[in-house]
PDB file of C-alpha atoms in Angstrom:
ATOM      1  CA  MET A   1      -5.604   5.602   7.489  1.00 60.00           C
ATOM      2  CA  SER A   2      -8.116   8.181   8.713  1.00 58.00           C
ATOM      3  CA  GLU A   3      -5.498   9.613  11.124  1.00 63.00           C
ATOM      4  CA  LEU A   4      -3.128  10.142   8.211  1.00 57.00           C
ATOM      5  CA  THR A   5      -5.678  11.954   6.080  1.00 58.00           C
ATOM      6  CA  GLU A   6      -7.025  14.019   9.008  1.00 61.00           C
ATOM      7  CA  GLU A   7      -3.526  15.214  10.002  1.00 60.00           C
ATOM      8  CA  ALA A   8      -2.765  16.481   6.486  1.00 60.00           C
ATOM      9  CA  SER A   9      -3.968  19.971   5.684  1.00 56.00           C
ATOM     10  CA  GLY A  10      -6.727  20.292   3.095  1.00 59.00           C
ATOM     11  CA  GLU A  11      -4.374  22.000   0.643  1.00 63.00           C
ATOM     12  CA  GLN A  12      -1.577  19.439   1.002  1.00 72.00           C
ATOM     13  CA  ARG A  13      -1.051  17.521  -2.204  1.00 78.00           C
ATOM     14  CA  GLY A  14       1.190  14.734  -3.385  1.00 87.00           C
ATOM     15  CA  ALA A  15       2.474  11.878  -1.268  1.00 87.00           C
ATOM     16  CA  LEU A  16       1.094  11.924   2.280  1.00 91.00           C
ATOM     17  CA  TRP A  17       2.797   8.626   3.106  1.00 89.00           C
ATOM     18  CA  ARG A  18       5.275   6.209   1.510  1.00 89.00           C
ATOM     19  CA  LEU A  19       6.421   2.750   2.443  1.00 87.00           C
ATOM     20  CA  ALA A  20       9.969   3.495   3.596  1.00 85.00           C
ATOM     21  CA  VAL A  21      11.507   0.142   4.540  1.00 86.00           C
ATOM     22  CA  ASP A  22      14.781  -0.346   2.647  1.00 83.00           C
ATOM     23  CA  GLN A  23      14.626  -4.103   2.048  1.00 84.00           C
ATOM     24  CA  ARG A  24      11.179  -4.379   0.484  1.00 87.00           C
ATOM     25  CA  GLN A  25       9.699  -5.805  -2.685  1.00 88.00           C
ATOM     26  CA  LEU A  26       6.650  -3.515  -2.828  1.00 91.00           C
ATOM     27  CA  ASP A  27       6.125   0.225  -3.073  1.00 91.00           C
ATOM     28  CA  ALA A  28       3.022   1.795  -1.578  1.00 93.00           C
ATOM     29  CA  ASN A  29       2.031   5.476  -1.507  1.00 93.00           C
ATOM     30  CA  VAL A  30      -0.915   7.462  -0.200  1.00 94.00           C
ATOM     31  CA  ILE A  31      -1.487  10.327  -2.615  1.00 94.00           C
ATOM     32  CA  ARG A  32      -3.764  13.344  -2.253  1.00 93.00           C
ATOM     33  CA  LEU A  33      -5.002  15.419  -5.154  1.00 94.00           C
ATOM     34  CA  PRO A  34      -6.755  18.672  -4.208  1.00 93.00           C
ATOM     35  CA  PRO A  35     -10.133  19.494  -5.808  1.00 93.00           C
ATOM     36  CA  GLY A  36      -9.873  19.748  -9.594  1.00 92.00           C
ATOM     37  CA  ALA A  37      -6.213  18.586  -9.728  1.00 93.00           C
ATOM     38  CA  ARG A  38      -5.081  16.119 -12.379  1.00 94.00           C
ATOM     39  CA  VAL A  39      -2.413  13.524 -12.963  1.00 93.00           C
ATOM     40  CA  ALA A  40      -1.630  13.816 -16.670  1.00 92.00           C
ATOM     41  CA  ALA A  41      -2.064  10.803 -18.930  1.00 92.00           C
ATOM     42  CA  HIS A  42       0.946   8.523 -18.752  1.00 90.00           C
ATOM     43  CA  LEU A  43       1.965   4.980 -19.584  1.00 89.00           C
ATOM     44  CA  GLU A  44       3.397   2.607 -17.015  1.00 86.00           C
ATOM     45  CA  ALA A  45       5.243   0.163 -19.226  1.00 87.00           C
ATOM     46  CA  ARG A  46       6.631  -2.241 -16.619  1.00 87.00           C
ATOM     47  CA  LEU A  47       4.482  -2.329 -13.495  1.00 90.00           C
ATOM     48  CA  ASP A  48       0.941  -3.339 -12.647  1.00 93.00           C
ATOM     49  CA  VAL A  49      -0.565  -0.882 -10.143  1.00 93.00           C
ATOM     50  CA  LEU A  50      -3.388  -1.452  -7.665  1.00 95.00           C
ATOM     51  CA  LEU A  51      -5.269   1.770  -6.828  1.00 95.00           C
ATOM     52  CA  TYR A  52      -7.598   2.026  -3.811  1.00 96.00           C
ATOM     53  CA  VAL A  53      -9.625   5.202  -3.176  1.00 96.00           C
ATOM     54  CA  ILE A  54      -9.534   6.208   0.497  1.00 95.00           C
ATOM     55  CA  GLU A  55     -11.656   9.352   0.354  1.00 94.00           C
ATOM     56  CA  GLY A  56     -12.996  11.915  -2.081  1.00 94.00           C
ATOM     57  CA  SER A  57     -13.979  11.298  -5.659  1.00 96.00           C
ATOM     58  CA  GLY A  58     -12.649  11.623  -9.151  1.00 96.00           C
ATOM     59  CA  HIS A  59     -12.294  10.075 -12.576  1.00 96.00           C
ATOM     60  CA  LEU A  60      -9.888   7.569 -14.029  1.00 96.00           C
ATOM     61  CA  ALA A  61      -9.362   7.917 -17.760  1.00 93.00           C
ATOM     62  CA  GLY A  62      -7.481   5.297 -19.717  1.00 84.00           C
ATOM     63  CA  ASP A  63      -7.294   3.092 -22.739  1.00 75.00           C
ATOM     64  CA  GLY A  64      -9.887   0.671 -21.409  1.00 63.00           C
ATOM     65  CA  ASP A  65      -7.424  -1.850 -19.946  1.00 59.00           C
ATOM     66  CA  ALA A  66      -8.030  -0.817 -16.323  1.00 59.00           C
ATOM     67  CA  ALA A  67     -10.076  -3.407 -14.483  1.00 58.00           C
ATOM     68  CA  PRO A  68     -12.356  -2.031 -11.752  1.00 61.00           C
ATOM     69  CA  GLU A  69     -13.033  -4.562  -9.019  1.00 57.00           C
ATOM     70  CA  ASP A  70     -16.735  -4.731  -8.007  1.00 50.00           C
ATOM     71  CA  GLY A  71     -17.615  -1.365  -9.557  1.00 45.00           C
ATOM     72  CA  ALA A  72     -15.172   1.517  -9.768  1.00 51.00           C
ATOM     73  CA  ALA A  73     -17.457   3.900  -7.906  1.00 49.00           C
ATOM     74  CA  GLY A  74     -17.014   1.939  -4.682  1.00 48.00           C
ATOM     75  CA  PRO A  75     -19.592   1.194  -2.004  1.00 44.00           C
ATOM     76  CA  SER A  76     -21.224   4.643  -2.149  1.00 40.00           C
ATOM     77  CA  GLY A  77     -22.503   3.987  -5.666  1.00 41.00           C
ATOM     78  CA  GLN A  78     -22.000   1.443  -8.373  1.00 37.00           C
ATOM     79  CA  ALA A  79     -20.389   2.444 -11.662  1.00 38.00           C
ATOM     80  CA  ASP A  80     -22.912   2.060 -14.440  1.00 36.00           C
ATOM     81  CA  GLU A  81     -22.639   2.377 -18.201  1.00 34.00           C
ATOM     82  CA  ALA A  82     -23.131   6.152 -17.976  1.00 33.00           C
ATOM     83  CA  ASP A  83     -19.973   6.353 -15.839  1.00 39.00           C
ATOM     84  CA  GLN A  84     -17.981   4.595 -18.535  1.00 39.00           C
ATOM     85  CA  ALA A  85     -17.634   7.342 -21.143  1.00 40.00           C
ATOM     86  CA  ASP A  86     -15.967   6.626 -24.458  1.00 41.00           C
ATOM     87  CA  ASP A  87     -14.062   9.705 -25.636  1.00 43.00           C
ATOM     88  CA  GLY A  88     -12.432   8.383 -28.770  1.00 46.00           C
ATOM     89  CA  ASN A  89     -10.613   5.351 -27.399  1.00 52.00           C
ATOM     90  CA  GLU A  90     -10.446   6.675 -23.852  1.00 63.00           C
ATOM     91  CA  ALA A  91     -12.690   5.024 -21.278  1.00 71.00           C
ATOM     92  CA  GLN A  92     -13.521   6.903 -18.094  1.00 83.00           C
ATOM     93  CA  ALA A  93     -14.529   5.491 -14.722  1.00 90.00           C
ATOM     94  CA  VAL A  94     -15.968   7.350 -11.753  1.00 94.00           C
ATOM     95  CA  LEU A  95     -14.000   6.760  -8.552  1.00 96.00           C
ATOM     96  CA  GLY A  96     -15.362   6.989  -5.025  1.00 96.00           C
ATOM     97  CA  PRO A  97     -14.339   5.824  -1.529  1.00 96.00           C
ATOM     98  CA  GLY A  98     -13.648   2.100  -1.516  1.00 96.00           C
ATOM     99  CA  ALA A  99     -13.065   1.840  -5.264  1.00 96.00           C
ATOM    100  CA  LEU A 100     -10.402  -0.707  -6.117  1.00 96.00           C
ATOM    101  CA  VAL A 101      -8.876  -0.641  -9.606  1.00 95.00           C
ATOM    102  CA  TRP A 102      -6.158  -2.763 -11.172  1.00 93.00           C
ATOM    103  CA  LEU A 103      -4.068  -0.843 -13.721  1.00 93.00           C
ATOM    104  CA  PRO A 104      -2.151  -3.394 -15.808  1.00 93.00           C
ATOM    105  CA  HIS A 105       1.331  -2.615 -17.092  1.00 91.00           C
ATOM    106  CA  GLY A 106       1.303  -1.153 -20.564  1.00 90.00           C
ATOM    107  CA  SER A 107      -1.957   0.763 -20.021  1.00 90.00           C
ATOM    108  CA  ARG A 108      -2.379   4.538 -20.310  1.00 92.00           C
ATOM    109  CA  ARG A 109      -4.061   6.259 -17.389  1.00 93.00           C
ATOM    110  CA  ALA A 110      -4.912   9.727 -16.093  1.00 94.00           C
ATOM    111  CA  LEU A 111      -6.610  10.779 -12.860  1.00 94.00           C
ATOM    112  CA  SER A 112      -8.657  13.845 -12.008  1.00 95.00           C
ATOM    113  CA  ALA A 113      -9.959  14.805  -8.588  1.00 95.00           C
ATOM    114  CA  GLY A 114     -13.580  15.747  -8.002  1.00 95.00           C
ATOM    115  CA  ALA A 115     -14.960  18.671  -5.964  1.00 94.00           C
ATOM    116  CA  ALA A 116     -13.847  17.137  -2.638  1.00 91.00           C
ATOM    117  CA  GLY A 117     -10.372  16.138  -3.869  1.00 92.00           C
ATOM    118  CA  LEU A 118      -9.132  12.571  -4.139  1.00 94.00           C
ATOM    119  CA  THR A 119      -6.973  10.570  -1.712  1.00 94.00           C
ATOM    120  CA  TYR A 120      -5.854   7.144  -2.853  1.00 96.00           C
ATOM    121  CA  LEU A 121      -3.408   4.350  -2.122  1.00 95.00           C
ATOM    122  CA  THR A 122      -1.236   2.844  -4.869  1.00 94.00           C
ATOM    123  CA  VAL A 123       0.614  -0.446  -4.505  1.00 94.00           C
ATOM    124  CA  HIS A 124       3.025  -1.921  -7.045  1.00 91.00           C
ATOM    125  CA  ARG A 125       6.213  -3.930  -7.281  1.00 89.00           C
ATOM    126  CA  ARG A 126       9.241  -1.876  -6.263  1.00 87.00           C
ATOM    127  CA  ARG A 127      11.207  -0.304  -9.066  1.00 77.00           C
ATOM    128  CA  PRO A 128      14.862  -1.294  -8.953  1.00 67.00           C
ATOM    129  CA  GLY A 129      17.173   1.525  -7.940  1.00 66.00           C
ATOM    130  CA  LEU A 130      19.762   2.945 -10.259  1.00 63.00           C
ATOM    131  CA  SER A 131      23.124   1.262  -9.960  1.00 63.00           C
ATOM    132  CA  ILE A 132      26.572   1.802 -11.269  1.00 72.00           C
ATOM    133  CA  GLY A 133      27.781  -1.189 -13.191  1.00 69.00           C
ATOM    134  CA  ALA A 134      30.727  -2.101 -15.343  1.00 68.00           C
ATOM    135  CA  PRO A 135      30.977   0.048 -18.445  1.00 66.00           C
ATOM    136  CA  ALA A 136      29.837  -1.488 -21.684  1.00 64.00           C
ATOM    137  CA  PRO A 137      32.674  -3.141 -23.598  1.00 69.00           C
ATOM    138  CA  VAL A 138      34.266  -0.884 -26.187  1.00 64.00           C
ATOM    139  CA  GLU A 139      34.653  -2.320 -29.626  1.00 63.00           C
ATOM    140  CA  ARG A 140      37.841  -1.235 -31.241  1.00 61.00           C
ATOM    141  CA  ALA A 141      37.857  -0.762 -34.985  1.00 62.00           C
ATOM    142  CA  GLY A 142      40.862  -1.199 -37.258  1.00 60.00           C
ATOM    143  CA  GLY A 143      42.147  -4.638 -36.258  1.00 57.00           C
ATOM    144  CA  GLU A 144      45.619  -5.328 -34.888  1.00 56.00           C
ATOM    145  CA  ALA A 145      48.109  -2.533 -34.328  1.00 60.00           C
ATOM    146  CA  ALA A 146      50.789  -2.230 -36.994  1.00 70.00           C
ATOM    147  CA  CYS A 147      54.019  -4.010 -36.128  1.00 78.00           C
ATOM    148  CA  LEU A 148      56.907  -1.531 -35.856  1.00 81.00           C
ATOM    149  CA  LEU A 149      59.563  -3.921 -34.575  1.00 82.00           C
ATOM    150  CA  HIS A 150      61.530  -3.611 -37.809  1.00 82.00           C
ATOM    151  CA  ARG A 151      62.004   0.108 -36.992  1.00 84.00           C
ATOM    152  CA  VAL A 152      63.244  -0.395 -33.377  1.00 87.00           C
ATOM    153  CA  CYS A 153      67.012  -0.380 -32.820  1.00 87.00           C
ATOM    154  CA  VAL A 154      68.170  -3.528 -30.979  1.00 87.00           C
ATOM    155  CA  GLU A 155      71.088  -1.614 -29.365  1.00 87.00           C
ATOM    156  CA  CYS A 156      69.526   1.639 -28.049  1.00 86.00           C
ATOM    157  CA  GLY A 157      65.748   0.984 -28.415  1.00 85.00           C
ATOM    158  CA  ARG A 158      65.098   4.092 -30.533  1.00 86.00           C
ATOM    159  CA  LEU A 159      62.175   3.976 -32.984  1.00 87.00           C
ATOM    160  CA  ALA A 160      63.185   5.152 -36.425  1.00 86.00           C
ATOM    161  CA  PRO A 161      60.700   7.797 -37.630  1.00 85.00           C
ATOM    162  CA  GLU A 162      61.124   6.831 -41.288  1.00 86.00           C
ATOM    163  CA  SER A 163      59.295   3.705 -42.464  1.00 82.00           C
ATOM    164  CA  ASP A 164      62.127   2.837 -44.893  1.00 85.00           C
ATOM    165  CA  ALA A 165      65.088   3.430 -42.496  1.00 86.00           C
ATOM    166  CA  ARG A 166      67.861   0.810 -42.630  1.00 86.00           C
ATOM    167  CA  TYR A 167      70.109   2.167 -39.811  1.00 86.00           C
ATOM    168  CA  CYS A 168      69.435   3.745 -36.395  1.00 84.00           C
ATOM    169  CA  GLY A 169      69.733   7.513 -36.528  1.00 83.00           C
ATOM    170  CA  ARG A 170      71.101   7.650 -32.960  1.00 84.00           C
ATOM    171  CA  CYS A 171      73.737   4.889 -32.775  1.00 85.00           C
ATOM    172  CA  GLY A 172      74.127   3.763 -36.416  1.00 86.00           C
ATOM    173  CA  THR A 173      73.286   0.091 -35.763  1.00 87.00           C
ATOM    174  CA  ALA A 174      71.590  -1.736 -38.633  1.00 88.00           C
ATOM    175  CA  LEU A 175      67.831  -2.121 -38.075  1.00 87.00           C
ATOM    176  CA  PRO A 176      66.243  -5.607 -38.250  1.00 85.00           C
ATOM    177  CA  GLU A 177      65.034  -6.858 -41.638  1.00 83.00           C
ATOM    178  CA  HIS A 178      61.299  -7.190 -42.063  1.00 71.00           C
TER     179      HIS A 178
END
């Protein structure tokens, strides 16, 4: 992991690495946020996410559902009650190297990098890719089509344009009774 973070330039941001095997059930990404950068508050409705801080520091803000494992600050310092700020309903945890946090599905979360930036690993179940499927069935309104057989000439097959026609306008044959 240290080789990956050392090879990336200090200003590089975003995904430094992604799990790229096609037939996989997990997604994993190493993400770098430069000093002061933020990931805006968002809701992950379907997936639990495990976040592990590799280097740097920052804050995790959320709705209080995130579950830090053994102190969100990591080995360099334990998170204490002062680190857990309550801004309205938004709890905040200090993140440091080694911090491991479970972000349950349905929870709101936002990240901000500290003065040294923040590099972290996320792991979650793979999102299914988009696929093209059969179109949704179309419901037709109006019921059965009107029967026009009484207007079709049995000799030449012409459809009489008038609804009350008694004879074919082309060949003169009597139209069927209805």
